[in-house]
XYZ file of C-alpha atoms in Angstrom:
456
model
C 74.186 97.170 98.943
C 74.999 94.256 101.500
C 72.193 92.497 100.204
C 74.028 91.782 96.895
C 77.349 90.266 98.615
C 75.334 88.554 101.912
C 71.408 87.991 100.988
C 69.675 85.719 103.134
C 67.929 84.012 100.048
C 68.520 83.350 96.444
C 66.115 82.927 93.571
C 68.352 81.315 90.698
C 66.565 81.500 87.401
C 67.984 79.151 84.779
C 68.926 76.844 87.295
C 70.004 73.224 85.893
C 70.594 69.784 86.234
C 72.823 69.100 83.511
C 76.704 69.329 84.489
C 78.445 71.708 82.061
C 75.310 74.280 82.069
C 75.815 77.411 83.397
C 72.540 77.576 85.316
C 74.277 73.591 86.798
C 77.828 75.836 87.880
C 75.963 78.407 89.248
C 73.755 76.301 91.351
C 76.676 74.454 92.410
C 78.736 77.470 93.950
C 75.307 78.786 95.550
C 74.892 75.677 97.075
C 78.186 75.834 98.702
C 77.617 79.094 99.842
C 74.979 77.377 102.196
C 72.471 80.078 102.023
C 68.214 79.606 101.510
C 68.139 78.613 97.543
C 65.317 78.614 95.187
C 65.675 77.401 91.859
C 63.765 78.626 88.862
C 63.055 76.456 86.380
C 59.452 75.248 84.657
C 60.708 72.454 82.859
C 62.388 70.649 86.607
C 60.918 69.727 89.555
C 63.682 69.369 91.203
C 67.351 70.365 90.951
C 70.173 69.320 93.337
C 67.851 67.972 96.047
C 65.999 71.283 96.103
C 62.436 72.011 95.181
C 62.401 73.587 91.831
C 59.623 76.481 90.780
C 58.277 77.401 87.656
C 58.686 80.588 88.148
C 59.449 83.494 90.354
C 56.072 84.707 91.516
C 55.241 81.062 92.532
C 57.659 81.503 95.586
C 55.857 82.531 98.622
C 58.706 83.242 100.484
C 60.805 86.710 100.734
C 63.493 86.662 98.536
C 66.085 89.287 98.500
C 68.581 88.457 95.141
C 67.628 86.689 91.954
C 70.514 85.490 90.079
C 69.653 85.262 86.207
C 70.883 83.069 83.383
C 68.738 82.934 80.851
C 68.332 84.257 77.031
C 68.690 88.017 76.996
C 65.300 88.575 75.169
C 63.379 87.004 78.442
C 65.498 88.893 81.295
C 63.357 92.264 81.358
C 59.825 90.252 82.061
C 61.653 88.309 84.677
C 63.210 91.873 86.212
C 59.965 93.033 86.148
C 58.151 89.932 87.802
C 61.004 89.923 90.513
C 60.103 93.572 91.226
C 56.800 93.162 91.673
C 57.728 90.025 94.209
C 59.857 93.313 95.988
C 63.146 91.441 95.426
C 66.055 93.634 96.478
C 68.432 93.240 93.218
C 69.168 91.259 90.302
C 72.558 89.529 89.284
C 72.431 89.100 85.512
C 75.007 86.787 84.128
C 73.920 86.269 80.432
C 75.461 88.498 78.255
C 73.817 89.445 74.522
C 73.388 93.007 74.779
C 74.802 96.151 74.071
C 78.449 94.545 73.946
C 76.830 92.778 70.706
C 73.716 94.459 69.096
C 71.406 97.614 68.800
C 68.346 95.216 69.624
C 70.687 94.035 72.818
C 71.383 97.890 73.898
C 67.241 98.214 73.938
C 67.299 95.455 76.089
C 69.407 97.048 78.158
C 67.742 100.473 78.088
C 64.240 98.119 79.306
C 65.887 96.454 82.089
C 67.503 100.122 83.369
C 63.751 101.295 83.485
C 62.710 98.804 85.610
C 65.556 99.335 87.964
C 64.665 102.523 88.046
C 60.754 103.013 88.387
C 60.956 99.827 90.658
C 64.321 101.183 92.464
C 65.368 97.115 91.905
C 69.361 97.099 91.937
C 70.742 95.624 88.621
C 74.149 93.870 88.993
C 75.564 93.178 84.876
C 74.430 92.094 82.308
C 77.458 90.191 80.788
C 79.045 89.234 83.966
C 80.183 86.291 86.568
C 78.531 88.244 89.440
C 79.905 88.404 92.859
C 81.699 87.028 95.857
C 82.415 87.542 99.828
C 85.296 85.803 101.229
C 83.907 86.742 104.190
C 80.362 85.610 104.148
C 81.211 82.720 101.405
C 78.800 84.005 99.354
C 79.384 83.490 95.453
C 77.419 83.529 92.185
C 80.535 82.223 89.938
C 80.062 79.835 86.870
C 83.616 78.810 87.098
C 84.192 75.648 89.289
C 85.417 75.799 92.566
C 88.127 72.948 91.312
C 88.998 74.588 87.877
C 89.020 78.147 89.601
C 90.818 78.679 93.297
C 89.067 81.359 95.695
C 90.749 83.671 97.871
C 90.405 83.372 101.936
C 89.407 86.213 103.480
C 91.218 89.148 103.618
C 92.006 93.373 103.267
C 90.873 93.817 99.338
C 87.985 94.369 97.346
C 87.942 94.629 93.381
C 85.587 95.643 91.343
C 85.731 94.943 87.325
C 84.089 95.447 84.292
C 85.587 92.090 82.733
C 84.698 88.593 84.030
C 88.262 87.250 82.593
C 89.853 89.626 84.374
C 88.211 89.048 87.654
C 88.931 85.351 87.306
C 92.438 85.764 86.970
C 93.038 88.445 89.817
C 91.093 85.941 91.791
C 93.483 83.013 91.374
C 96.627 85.444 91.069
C 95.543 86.842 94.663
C 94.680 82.934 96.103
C 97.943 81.864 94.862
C 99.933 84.925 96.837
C 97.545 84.494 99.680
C 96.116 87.906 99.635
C 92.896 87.573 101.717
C 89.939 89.315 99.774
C 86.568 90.647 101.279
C 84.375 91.433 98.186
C 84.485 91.167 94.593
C 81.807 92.638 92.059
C 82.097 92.044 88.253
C 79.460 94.249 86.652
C 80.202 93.973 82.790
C 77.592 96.055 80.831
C 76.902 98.368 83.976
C 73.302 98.981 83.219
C 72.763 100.104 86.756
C 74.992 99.101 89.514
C 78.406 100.849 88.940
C 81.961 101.540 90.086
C 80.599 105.031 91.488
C 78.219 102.531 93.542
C 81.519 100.337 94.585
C 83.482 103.044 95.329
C 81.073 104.935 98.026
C 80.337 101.337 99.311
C 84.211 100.085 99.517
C 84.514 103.229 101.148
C 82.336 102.379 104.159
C 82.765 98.517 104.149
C 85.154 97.687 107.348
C 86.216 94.903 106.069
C 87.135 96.956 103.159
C 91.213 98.133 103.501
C 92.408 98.258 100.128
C 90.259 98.930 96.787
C 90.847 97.573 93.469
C 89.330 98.147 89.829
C 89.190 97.164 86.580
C 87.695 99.647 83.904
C 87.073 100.190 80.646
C 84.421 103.190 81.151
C 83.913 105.602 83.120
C 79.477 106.007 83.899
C 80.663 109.481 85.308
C 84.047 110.366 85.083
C 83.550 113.967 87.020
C 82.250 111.802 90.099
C 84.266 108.711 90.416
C 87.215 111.253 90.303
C 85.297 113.361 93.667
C 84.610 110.290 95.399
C 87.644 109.073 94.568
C 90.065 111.633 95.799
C 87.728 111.754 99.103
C 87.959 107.951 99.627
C 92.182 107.867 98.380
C 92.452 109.933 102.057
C 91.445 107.013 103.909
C 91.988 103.718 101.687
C 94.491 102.948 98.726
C 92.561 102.752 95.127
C 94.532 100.978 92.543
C 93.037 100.839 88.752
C 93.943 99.227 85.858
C 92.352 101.099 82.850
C 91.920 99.916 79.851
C 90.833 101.742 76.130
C 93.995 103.791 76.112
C 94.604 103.583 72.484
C 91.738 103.879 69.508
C 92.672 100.261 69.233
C 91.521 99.183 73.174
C 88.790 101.216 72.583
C 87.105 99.523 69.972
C 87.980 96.399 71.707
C 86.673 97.633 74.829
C 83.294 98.846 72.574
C 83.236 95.064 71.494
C 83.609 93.513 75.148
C 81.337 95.610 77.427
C 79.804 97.896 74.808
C 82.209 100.166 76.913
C 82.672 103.854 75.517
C 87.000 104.438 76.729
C 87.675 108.193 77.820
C 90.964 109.843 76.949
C 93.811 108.288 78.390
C 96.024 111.167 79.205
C 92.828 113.311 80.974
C 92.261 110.028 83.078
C 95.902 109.529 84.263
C 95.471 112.958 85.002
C 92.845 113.739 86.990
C 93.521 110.088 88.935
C 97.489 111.404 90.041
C 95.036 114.515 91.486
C 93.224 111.988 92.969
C 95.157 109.772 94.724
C 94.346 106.669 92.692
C 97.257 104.591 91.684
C 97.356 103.424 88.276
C 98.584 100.323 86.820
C 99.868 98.897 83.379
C 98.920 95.323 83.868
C 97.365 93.086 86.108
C 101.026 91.628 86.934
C 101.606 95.296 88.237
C 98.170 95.191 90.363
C 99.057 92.224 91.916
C 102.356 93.419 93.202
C 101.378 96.808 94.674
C 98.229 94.931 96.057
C 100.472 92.159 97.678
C 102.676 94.715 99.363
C 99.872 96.811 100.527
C 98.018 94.065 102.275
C 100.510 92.642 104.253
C 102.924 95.433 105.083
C 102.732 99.049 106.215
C 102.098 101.344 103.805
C 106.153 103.366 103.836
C 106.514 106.511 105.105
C 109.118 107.584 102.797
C 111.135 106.203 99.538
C 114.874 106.038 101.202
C 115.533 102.290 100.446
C 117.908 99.633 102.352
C 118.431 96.591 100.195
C 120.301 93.366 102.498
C 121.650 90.685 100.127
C 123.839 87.129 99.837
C 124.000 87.931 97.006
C 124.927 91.457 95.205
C 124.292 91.093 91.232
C 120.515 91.522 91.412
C 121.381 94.397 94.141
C 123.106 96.587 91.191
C 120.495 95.992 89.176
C 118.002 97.239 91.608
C 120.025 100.825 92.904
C 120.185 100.746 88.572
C 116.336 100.815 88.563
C 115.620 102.953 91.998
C 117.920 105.597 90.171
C 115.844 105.860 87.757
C 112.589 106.204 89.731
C 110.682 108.643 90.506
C 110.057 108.225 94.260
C 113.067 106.152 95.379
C 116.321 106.725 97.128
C 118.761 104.271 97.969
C 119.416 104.814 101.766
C 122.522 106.090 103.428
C 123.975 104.448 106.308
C 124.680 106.845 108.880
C 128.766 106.112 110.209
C 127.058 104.827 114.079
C 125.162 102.464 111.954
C 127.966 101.401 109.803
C 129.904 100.955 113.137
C 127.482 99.177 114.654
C 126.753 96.353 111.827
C 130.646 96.000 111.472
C 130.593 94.934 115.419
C 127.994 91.959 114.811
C 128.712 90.812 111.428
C 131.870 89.317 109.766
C 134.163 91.172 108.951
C 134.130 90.446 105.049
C 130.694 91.856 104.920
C 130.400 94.751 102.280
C 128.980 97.603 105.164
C 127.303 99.910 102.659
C 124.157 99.770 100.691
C 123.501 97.472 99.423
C 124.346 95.550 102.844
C 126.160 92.702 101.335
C 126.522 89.833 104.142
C 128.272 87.383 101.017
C 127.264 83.958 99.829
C 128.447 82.949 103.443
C 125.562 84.617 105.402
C 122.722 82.096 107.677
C 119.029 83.876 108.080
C 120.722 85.241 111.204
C 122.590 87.473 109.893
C 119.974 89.255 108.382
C 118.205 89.472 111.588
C 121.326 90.988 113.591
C 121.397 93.643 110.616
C 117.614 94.327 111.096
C 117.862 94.312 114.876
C 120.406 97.356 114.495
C 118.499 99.249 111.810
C 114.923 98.534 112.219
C 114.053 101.834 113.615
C 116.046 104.071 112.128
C 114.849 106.931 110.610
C 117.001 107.131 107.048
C 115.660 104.361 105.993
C 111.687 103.259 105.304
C 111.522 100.402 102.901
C 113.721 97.345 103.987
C 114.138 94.738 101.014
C 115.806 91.607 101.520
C 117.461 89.473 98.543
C 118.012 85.818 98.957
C 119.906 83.262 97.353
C 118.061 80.768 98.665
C 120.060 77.250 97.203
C 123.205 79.010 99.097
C 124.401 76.366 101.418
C 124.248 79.074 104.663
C 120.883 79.387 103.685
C 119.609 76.165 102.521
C 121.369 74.567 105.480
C 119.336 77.113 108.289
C 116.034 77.461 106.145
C 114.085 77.501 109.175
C 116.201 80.232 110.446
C 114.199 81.958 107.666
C 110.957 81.852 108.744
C 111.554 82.376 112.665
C 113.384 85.810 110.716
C 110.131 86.573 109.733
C 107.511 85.275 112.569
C 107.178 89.494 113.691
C 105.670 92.722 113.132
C 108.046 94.892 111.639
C 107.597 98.610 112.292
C 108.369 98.927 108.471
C 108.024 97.212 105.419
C 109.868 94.133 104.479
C 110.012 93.035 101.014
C 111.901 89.790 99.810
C 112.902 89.274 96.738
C 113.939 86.117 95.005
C 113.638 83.872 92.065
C 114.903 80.463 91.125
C 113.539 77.027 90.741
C 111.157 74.543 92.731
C 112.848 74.852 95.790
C 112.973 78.568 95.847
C 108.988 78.991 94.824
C 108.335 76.911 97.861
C 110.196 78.705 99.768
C 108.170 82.034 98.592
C 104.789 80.423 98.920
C 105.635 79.897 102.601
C 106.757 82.970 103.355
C 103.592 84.835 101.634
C 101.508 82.690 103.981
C 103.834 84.488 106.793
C 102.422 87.841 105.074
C 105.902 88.513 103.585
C 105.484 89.863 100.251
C 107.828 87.731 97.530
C 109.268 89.635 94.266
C 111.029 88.091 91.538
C 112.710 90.768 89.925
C 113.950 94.294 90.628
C 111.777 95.684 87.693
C 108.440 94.503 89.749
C 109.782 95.419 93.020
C 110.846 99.097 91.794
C 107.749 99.336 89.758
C 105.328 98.858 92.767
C 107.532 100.230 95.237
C 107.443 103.617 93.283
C 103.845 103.638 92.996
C 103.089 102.769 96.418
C 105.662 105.760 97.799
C 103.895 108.549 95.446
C 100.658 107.273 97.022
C 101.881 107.818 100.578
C 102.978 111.314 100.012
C 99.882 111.919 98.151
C 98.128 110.662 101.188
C 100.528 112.883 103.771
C 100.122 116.202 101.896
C 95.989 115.999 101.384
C 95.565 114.839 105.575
């Protein structure tokens, strides 16, 4: 499959000319990739400075992807044409068929036999295609100025909805979380998440796994491979079709057929996958995964200027599954009362007051960074406090280490305070605004790591 996210050549048929086109966006993004490009199209000679063919057999050179945008009625004569050429796989991007007709599901059915007496990989129909941070490779129709892309980094994602992928993509470059590969592969008529999953599996630049779904091809396998492949990387999925509702929306999107909700939840706890309510909710856990240890445990330390939002988090870890809020042990609570004021609240939540600089956050950390009663460290910040505000870079030197454990900060406010969280998510410090997400993700992430502990 490393063909499909790092070929060495590119047939694009439908390639364009006009701005606005898709075959014009798509051109555009392979161009950028900077990899050998042919553009298909009989009716141009020539499109963005390249030599343009009038069709596929009339390249003499090897090819190993064609990406397709063209009428759905013309793709399975251009599948089969490619084949014959002994092209590798096929990106289709067009959509019009089994998400919107019977005569689009035959289509379907004819490109599938194709793929399969010519053993041609099919990536789509109804799709954007795919992307590598890594290699720069990427087949999108969405402009690189209307649509950010991710750096390289830990995560791959896999979805069965374009939209979707789109928006994880800018949610992840705008909390700079690095990704490796991304696949959208809408109607599934060949390549699948069974596919993704064995190949996430083995990719080493793979660390993390993420899906969108709205079918299962084989819900019996993906939950094998995926209780194998949950031993050694985290799979988080956000299913959709739970209700008779999603699942005739789901019918209408992808042509997708949803399973029963409660089996799936199910078997995927057996599993190991974690499973999300929104994309809000993948984001988070995703965040926190890729730029902190996974925790060892659920006994909680929250540190704080601040203590309101503090309640309201021991409110929420209370009610969790997974989470305990940590007890300070009485050399600890000696300790911290030798280095820090004495109005300090020594307890958890460690309250250091409105009064406290960064460094008094590091003195506490510097006492309790190893201990063993606590294994999730999250930090609160008032950040337009004048201790803080006054010392911000006190902040980030806080922050330029490896902690043993992970660090979460959590804070919400205006401009200022948003800046402040960008920065310190390029730092790999994962920012939360509210003790619903944190709890939410934090909770998930735990009953993973247990999961993980008791099937090693």
């Amino acid at each position: 499959m490393d063909f499909i996210f790092s070929p060495r050549s590119v047939a694009v048929v439908g390639a364009s000319n006009k701005e606005g086109k898709i075959g014009y966006e798509i051109m555009k993004s392979l161009k950028e990739s900077k990899i050998k490009l042919y553009p298909v199209n009989p009716n141009e000679k020539e499109i963005m400075g390249l030599k343009s063919y009038p069709s596929i057999s009339s390249i003499y050179d090897p090819i190993d992807l064609m990406v397709i945008s063209l009428n759905a009625n013309q793709i399975p004569q251009i599948i089969e044409e490619g084949a014959e050429k002994g092209i590798r796989g096929a990106v289709i991007i067009s959509g019009g068929f089994g998400e919107v007709s019977e005569e689009g599901a035959m289509l379907e059915k004819k490109i599938k036999e194709i793929s399969r007496k010519h053993n041609i990989r099919i990536v789509g129909p109804n799709c954007i295609g795919v992307f590598s941070a890594i290699d720069g490779f990427d087949t999108f129709f969405q402009a690189r100025e209307a649509m950010k892309r991710p750096g390289p980094g830990p995560v791959s994602f896999m979805t069965q909805s374009g939209t979707y992928g789109v928006t994880l993509l800018e949610l992840m470059e705008e909390n700079s979380i690095g990704v490796s590969k991304f696949i959208s592969f809408g109607n599934k008529v060949d390549v699948n998440e069974i596919d993704m999953l064995k190949y996430f599996k083995d990719d080493k630049n793979t660390n993390i796994i993420s899906a969108y779904i709205e079918s299962f091809s084989d819900g019996r396998s993906f939950y094998y491979i995926a209780k194998d492949v949950s031993k050694i990387k985290p799979i988080v999925v956000l299913k959709a079709g739970r209700t008779v509702e999603g699942q005739m929306a789901a019918k209408s999107h992808t042509g997708a057929l949803a399973e029963n909700h409660i089996i799936f939840e199910g078997s995927m706890k057996q599993s190991g996958v974690i499973v999300v309510d929104d994309i809000e909710d993948m984001v988070d856990i995703i965040k926190i995964m890729a730029h902190q240890p996974i925790p060892e445990g659920g006994n909680v330390l929250l540190l704080t200027n601040g203590a309101g939002p503090c309640v309201v988090t021991a409110d929420a870890i209370g009610m969790s599954k997974n989470l305990k809020m940590a007890k300070l042990k009485p050399d600890q609570e000696s300790k911290l009362k030798n280095i820090l004021p004495e109005y300090s609240i020594i307890s958890n939540p460690l309250d250091l007051t409105g009064s406290a600089t960064p460094k008094w956050y590091q003195n506490a950390l510097e006492v309790l960074k190893d201990s063993d009663n606590i294994d999730i460290f999250v930090l609160y910040f008032v950040i337009p406090n004048a201790p803080i505000y006054r010392n911000i870079h006190e902040l980030f030197e806080l922050f330029d280490k490896n902690w043993r454990k992970p660090v979460i900060a959590v804070m919400a406010g205006g401009q200022y305070t948003n800046e402040i969280s960008k920065k310190l998510e390029k730092m790999r410090i994962p920012v939360l605004p509210t003790a619903r997400r944190l709890v939410n993700a934090l909770d998930k992430i735990v009953e993973y790591s247990r999961w993980k502990r008791n099937h090693n």
